[in-house]
Coordinates of C-alpha atoms in Angstrom, one line a residue:
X1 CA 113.2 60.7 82.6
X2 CA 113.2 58.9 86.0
X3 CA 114.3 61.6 87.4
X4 CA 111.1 63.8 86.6
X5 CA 109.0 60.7 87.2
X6 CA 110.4 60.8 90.4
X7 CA 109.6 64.5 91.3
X8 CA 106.1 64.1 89.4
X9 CA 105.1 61.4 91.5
X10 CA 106.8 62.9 94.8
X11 CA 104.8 66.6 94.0
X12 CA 101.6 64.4 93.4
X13 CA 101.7 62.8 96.9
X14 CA 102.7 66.3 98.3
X15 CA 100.0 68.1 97.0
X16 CA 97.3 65.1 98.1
X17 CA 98.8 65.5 101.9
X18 CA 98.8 69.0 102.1
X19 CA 95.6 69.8 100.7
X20 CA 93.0 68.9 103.3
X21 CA 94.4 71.3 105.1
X22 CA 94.6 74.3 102.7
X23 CA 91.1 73.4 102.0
X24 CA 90.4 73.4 106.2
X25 CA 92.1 76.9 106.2
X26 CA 90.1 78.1 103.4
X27 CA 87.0 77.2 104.9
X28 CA 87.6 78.4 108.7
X29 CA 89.5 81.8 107.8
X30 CA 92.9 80.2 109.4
X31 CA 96.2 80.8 109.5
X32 CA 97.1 78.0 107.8
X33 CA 95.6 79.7 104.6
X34 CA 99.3 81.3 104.7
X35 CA 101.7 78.8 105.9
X36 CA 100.6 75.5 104.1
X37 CA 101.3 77.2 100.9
X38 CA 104.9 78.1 102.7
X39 CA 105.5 74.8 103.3
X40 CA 104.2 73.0 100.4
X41 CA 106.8 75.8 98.1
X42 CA 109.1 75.1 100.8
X43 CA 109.3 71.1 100.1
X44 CA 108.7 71.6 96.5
X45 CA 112.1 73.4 96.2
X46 CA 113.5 70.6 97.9
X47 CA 112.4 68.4 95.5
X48 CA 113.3 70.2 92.6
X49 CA 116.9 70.9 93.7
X50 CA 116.2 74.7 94.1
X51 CA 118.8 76.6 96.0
X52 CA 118.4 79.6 97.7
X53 CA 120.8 82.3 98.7
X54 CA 119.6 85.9 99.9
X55 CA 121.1 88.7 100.2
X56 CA 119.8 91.9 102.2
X57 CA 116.3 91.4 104.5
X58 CA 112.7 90.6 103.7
X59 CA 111.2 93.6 105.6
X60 CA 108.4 93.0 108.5
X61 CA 106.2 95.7 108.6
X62 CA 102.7 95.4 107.5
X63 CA 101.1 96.1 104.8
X64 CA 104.1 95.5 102.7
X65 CA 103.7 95.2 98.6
X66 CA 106.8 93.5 97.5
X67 CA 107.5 94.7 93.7
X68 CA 109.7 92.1 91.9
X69 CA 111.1 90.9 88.4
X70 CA 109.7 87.9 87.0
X71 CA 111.2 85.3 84.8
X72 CA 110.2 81.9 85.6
X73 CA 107.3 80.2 86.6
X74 CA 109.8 78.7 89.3
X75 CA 109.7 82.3 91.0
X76 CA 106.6 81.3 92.6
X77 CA 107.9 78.3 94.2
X78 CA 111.0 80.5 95.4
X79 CA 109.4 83.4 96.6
X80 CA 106.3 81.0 98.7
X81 CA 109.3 79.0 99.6
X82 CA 111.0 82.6 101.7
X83 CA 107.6 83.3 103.3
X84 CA 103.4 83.7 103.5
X85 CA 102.5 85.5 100.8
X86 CA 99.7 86.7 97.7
X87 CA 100.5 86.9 94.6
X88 CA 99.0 89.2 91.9
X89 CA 98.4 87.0 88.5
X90 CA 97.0 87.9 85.0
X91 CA 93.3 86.2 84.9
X92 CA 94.5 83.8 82.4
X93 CA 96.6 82.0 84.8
X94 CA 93.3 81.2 86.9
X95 CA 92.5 78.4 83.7
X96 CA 95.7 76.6 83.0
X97 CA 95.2 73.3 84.2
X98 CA 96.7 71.8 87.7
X99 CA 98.9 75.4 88.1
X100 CA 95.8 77.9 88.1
X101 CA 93.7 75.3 90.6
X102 CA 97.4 75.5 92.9
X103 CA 96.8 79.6 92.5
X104 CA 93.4 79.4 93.7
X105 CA 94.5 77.5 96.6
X106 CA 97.1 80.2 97.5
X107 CA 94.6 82.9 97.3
X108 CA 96.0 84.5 94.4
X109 CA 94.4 87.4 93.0
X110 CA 94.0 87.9 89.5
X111 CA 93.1 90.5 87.1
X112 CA 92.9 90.8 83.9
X113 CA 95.8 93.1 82.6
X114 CA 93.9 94.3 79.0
X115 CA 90.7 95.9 80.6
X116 CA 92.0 98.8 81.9
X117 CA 88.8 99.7 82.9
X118 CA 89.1 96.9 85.6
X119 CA 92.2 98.4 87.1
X120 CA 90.8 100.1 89.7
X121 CA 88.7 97.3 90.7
X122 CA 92.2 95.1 90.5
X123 CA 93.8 97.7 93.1
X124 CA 91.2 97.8 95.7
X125 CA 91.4 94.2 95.7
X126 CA 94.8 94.2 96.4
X127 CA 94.7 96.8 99.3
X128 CA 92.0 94.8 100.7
X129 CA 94.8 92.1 100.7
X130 CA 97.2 94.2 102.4
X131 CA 94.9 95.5 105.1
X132 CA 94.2 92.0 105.9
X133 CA 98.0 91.2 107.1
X134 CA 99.0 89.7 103.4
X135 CA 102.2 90.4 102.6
X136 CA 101.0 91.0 98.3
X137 CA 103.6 90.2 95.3
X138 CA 103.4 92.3 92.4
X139 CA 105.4 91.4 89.2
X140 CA 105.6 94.7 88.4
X141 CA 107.4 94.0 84.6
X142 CA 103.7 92.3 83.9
X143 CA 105.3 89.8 82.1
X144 CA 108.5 87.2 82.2
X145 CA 111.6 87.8 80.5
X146 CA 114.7 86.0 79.9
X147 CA 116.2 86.9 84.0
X148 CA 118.7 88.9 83.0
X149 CA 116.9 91.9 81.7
X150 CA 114.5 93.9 84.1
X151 CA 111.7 95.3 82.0
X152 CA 110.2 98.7 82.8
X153 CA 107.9 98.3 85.4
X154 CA 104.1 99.1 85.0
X155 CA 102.7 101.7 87.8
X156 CA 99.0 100.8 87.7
X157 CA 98.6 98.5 90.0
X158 CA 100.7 100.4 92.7
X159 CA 98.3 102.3 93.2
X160 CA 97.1 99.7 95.7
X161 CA 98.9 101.8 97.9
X162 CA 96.9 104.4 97.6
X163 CA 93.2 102.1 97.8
X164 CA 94.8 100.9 101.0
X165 CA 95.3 103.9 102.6
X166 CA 92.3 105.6 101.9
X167 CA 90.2 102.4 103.0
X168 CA 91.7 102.1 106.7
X169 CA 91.6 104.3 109.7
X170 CA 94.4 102.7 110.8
X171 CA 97.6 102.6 108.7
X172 CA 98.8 105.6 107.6
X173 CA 101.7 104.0 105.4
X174 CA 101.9 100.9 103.3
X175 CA 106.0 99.8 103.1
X176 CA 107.1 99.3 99.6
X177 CA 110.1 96.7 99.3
X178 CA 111.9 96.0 95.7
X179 CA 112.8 92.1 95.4
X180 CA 115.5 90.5 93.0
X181 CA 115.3 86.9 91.4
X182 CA 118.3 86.0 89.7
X183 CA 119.1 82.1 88.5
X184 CA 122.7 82.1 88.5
X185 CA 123.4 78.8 87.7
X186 CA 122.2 75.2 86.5
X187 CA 123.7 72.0 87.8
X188 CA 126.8 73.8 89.0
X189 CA 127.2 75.6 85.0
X190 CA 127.4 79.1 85.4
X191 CA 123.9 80.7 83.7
X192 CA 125.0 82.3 81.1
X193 CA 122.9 83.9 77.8
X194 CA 123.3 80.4 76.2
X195 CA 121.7 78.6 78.6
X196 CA 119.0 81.1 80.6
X197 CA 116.3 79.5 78.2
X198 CA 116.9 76.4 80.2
X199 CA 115.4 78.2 83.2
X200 CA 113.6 81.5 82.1
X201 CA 109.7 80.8 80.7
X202 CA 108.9 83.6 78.6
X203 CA 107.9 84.3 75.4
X204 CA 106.2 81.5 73.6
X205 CA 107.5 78.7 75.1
X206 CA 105.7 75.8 76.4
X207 CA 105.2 75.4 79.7
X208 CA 105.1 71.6 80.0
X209 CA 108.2 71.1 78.0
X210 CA 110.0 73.6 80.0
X211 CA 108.9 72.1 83.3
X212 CA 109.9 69.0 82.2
X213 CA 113.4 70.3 81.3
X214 CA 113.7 72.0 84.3
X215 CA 112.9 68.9 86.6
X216 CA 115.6 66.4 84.7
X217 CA 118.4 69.2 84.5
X218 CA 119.5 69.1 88.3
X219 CA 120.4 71.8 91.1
X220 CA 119.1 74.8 90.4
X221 CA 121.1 78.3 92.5
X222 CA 118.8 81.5 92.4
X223 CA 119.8 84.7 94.5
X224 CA 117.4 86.8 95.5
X225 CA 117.9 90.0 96.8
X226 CA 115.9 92.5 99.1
X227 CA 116.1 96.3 98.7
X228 CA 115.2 98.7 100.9
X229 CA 112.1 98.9 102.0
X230 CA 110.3 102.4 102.0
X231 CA 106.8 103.5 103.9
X232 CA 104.9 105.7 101.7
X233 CA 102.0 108.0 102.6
X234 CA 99.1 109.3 100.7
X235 CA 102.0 111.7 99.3
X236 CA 103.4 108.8 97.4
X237 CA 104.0 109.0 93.4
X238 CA 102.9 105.9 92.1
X239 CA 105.2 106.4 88.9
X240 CA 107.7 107.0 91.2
X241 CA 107.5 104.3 93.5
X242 CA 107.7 101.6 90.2
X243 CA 110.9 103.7 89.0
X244 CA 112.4 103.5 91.9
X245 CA 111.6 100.0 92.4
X246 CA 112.9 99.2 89.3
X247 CA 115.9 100.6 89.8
X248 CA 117.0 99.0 92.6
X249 CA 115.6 95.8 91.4
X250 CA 117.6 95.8 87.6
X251 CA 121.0 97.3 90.2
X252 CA 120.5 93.8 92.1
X253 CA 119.6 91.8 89.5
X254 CA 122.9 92.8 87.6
X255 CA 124.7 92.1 90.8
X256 CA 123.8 89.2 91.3
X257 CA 124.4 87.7 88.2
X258 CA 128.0 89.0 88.2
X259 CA 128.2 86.5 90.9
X260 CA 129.0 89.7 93.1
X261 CA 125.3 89.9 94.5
X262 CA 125.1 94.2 96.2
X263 CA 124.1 94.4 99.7
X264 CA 120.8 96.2 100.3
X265 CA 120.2 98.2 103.2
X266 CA 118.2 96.6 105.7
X267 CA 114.9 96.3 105.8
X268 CA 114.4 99.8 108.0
X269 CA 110.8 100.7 106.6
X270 CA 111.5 104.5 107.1
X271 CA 109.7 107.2 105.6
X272 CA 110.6 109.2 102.2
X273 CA 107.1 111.3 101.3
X274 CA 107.0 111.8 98.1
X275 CA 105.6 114.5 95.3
X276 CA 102.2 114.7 95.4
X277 CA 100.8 112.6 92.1
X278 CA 99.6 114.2 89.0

C-alpha cells in the first residue's frame, strides 16, 4: 500500500508540473501538444516500474497509422512512452474520471464504435490527424483481451487511409505499420495464463482495483514489436490491410511471449498496391 501511495502521490505532482504546458501547447498550436504527453508517459513508466524492450523499428514516414493489439490500459503509457502520438478511443473513454480528462489532453480522438453511421465521420477525423503530421494509433481488435490472444481485427476505421488520401494533394500514400504489445513478465515471474489477469484489463474488470494491483506488484517487462511497415495507395484493400496487420501482429505477439521475440523487417515503408476494394 505505500508503495501505490507512493506512485499516486508522485503521478499527482507529475501531472500538476506538466500540465501548464500541455495546456500552453493546446492553446498556441505547439509542438509541445506532442512531446509533453511523450514525456509525461515516459516518466510515468518510470514510476511504475515498466520496462521496455523492442524489437524491429518504429517506422518514420509520415502519415503513418500504426495498427496494434490492445490489452491493458498500461498500453497507453507504453506506446506515449516510445514516441508522439494520437490515439483512437471508444467515446466512452472521453467520461471516466481523471483518465478520459488525461485523453483529452493528448488529443485523442474518439468515436463511438456502435453508430455505425458515424464511421465515416470517425475516419475523416482520423485522416485529418494523419495529414496534420500525427503519427494515429488504432487498436484495431476494438477491444482488450487477455495479451495473449490477438482478436480479429476490425477494418472500418482503416479506411482513414483512404479519407486521407483523397483529402490531400500532397501524399499519395499513407504507411501502414503493425505493432506488438506483449507483457512477458511481472516482478521477474514469467507471465503465464495464471497470472496475465494481474496485468491484462479486459472484460469486466475494474479499473481502479486493477490499477491499484498493478502499482503494488513491481517491475513490469513488456516487448513490443514493430512489423513492417507498408505504403498503400488509393489501390489499398482495407480488409486486407487489417488481415494483414493482424497477422503479423498475433506472429509477434506469439513470439514474443515465447520469450523468443521475431525480428521484423525494418521499417522500409515500401510499396505493395493492393486489389482494388469491393
Amino acid at each position: 500500500m505505500i508503495r501505490v501511495i507512493a506512485i499516486a502521490l508522485a503521478f499527482v505532482a507529475l501531472t500538476l508540473v506538466l500540465l501548464p504546458f500541455q495546456l500552453i501547447g493546446l492553446a498556441f498550436d505547439l509542438r509541445l501538444q506532442r512531446s509533453i504527453p511523450h514525456l509525461y508517459h515516459r516518466m510515468l513508466c518510470a514510476l511504475i516500474g515498466v520496462r521496455i524492450r523492442e524489437v524491429g523499428l518504429r517506422t518514420a514516414d509520415s502519415p503513418a497509422l500504426i495498427l496494434s493489439n490492445h490489452a491493458s490500459w498500461l498500453d497507453i503509457c507504453v506506446i506515449s512512452a516510445l514516441g508522439p502520438v494520437v490515439f483512437v478511443a471508444k467515446s466512452e473513454v472521453a467520461g471516466w474520471p481523471l483518465l478520459g480528462w488525461l485523453a483529452k489532453l493528448q488529443r485523442t480522438i474518439f468515436i463511438n464504435r456502435q453508430a455505425r453511421h458515424q464511421t465515416g465521420a470517425a475516419t475523416r477525423e482520423i485522416a485529418g490527424r494523419l495529414l496534420g503530421g500525427d503519427a494515429v494509433v488504432l487498436f484495431a481488435e476494438g477491444t482488450s483481451s487477455d495479451g495473449i490472444r490477438v482478436l480479429p481485427f476490425r477494418s472500418s476505421l482503416v479506411g482513414a487511409v483512404h479519407h486521407a488520401l483523397g483529402s490531400s494533394a500532397h501524399h499519395t500514400h499513407v504507411t501502414v505499420q503493425p505493432m506488438s504489445l506483449a507483457y512477458v513478465s511481472l516482478s521477474g515471474v514469467p507471465l503465464g495464463r495464471a497470472l496475465r489477469e494481474r496485468v491484462a484489463w479486459y472484460g469486466d474488470a475494474d479499473l481502479i482495483p486493477h490499477l491499484a494491483r498493478v502499482l503494488a506488484s513491481g517491475a513490469v517487462d513488456v516487448t513490443v514489436s514493430w512489423g513492417e511497415a507498408v505504403a498503400y495507395d488509393m489501390s489499398a484493400d482495407r480488409k486486407a490491410i487489417a488481415r494483414d496487420a493482424e497477422q503479423s501482429v498475433r506472429r509477434m505477439t506469439a513470439a514474443a511471449l515465447r520469450n523468443a521475440p521475431a525480428a521484423p523487417a525494418p521499417a522500409s515503408g515500401r510499396l505493395r498496391p493492393l486489389p482494388a476494394q469491393a
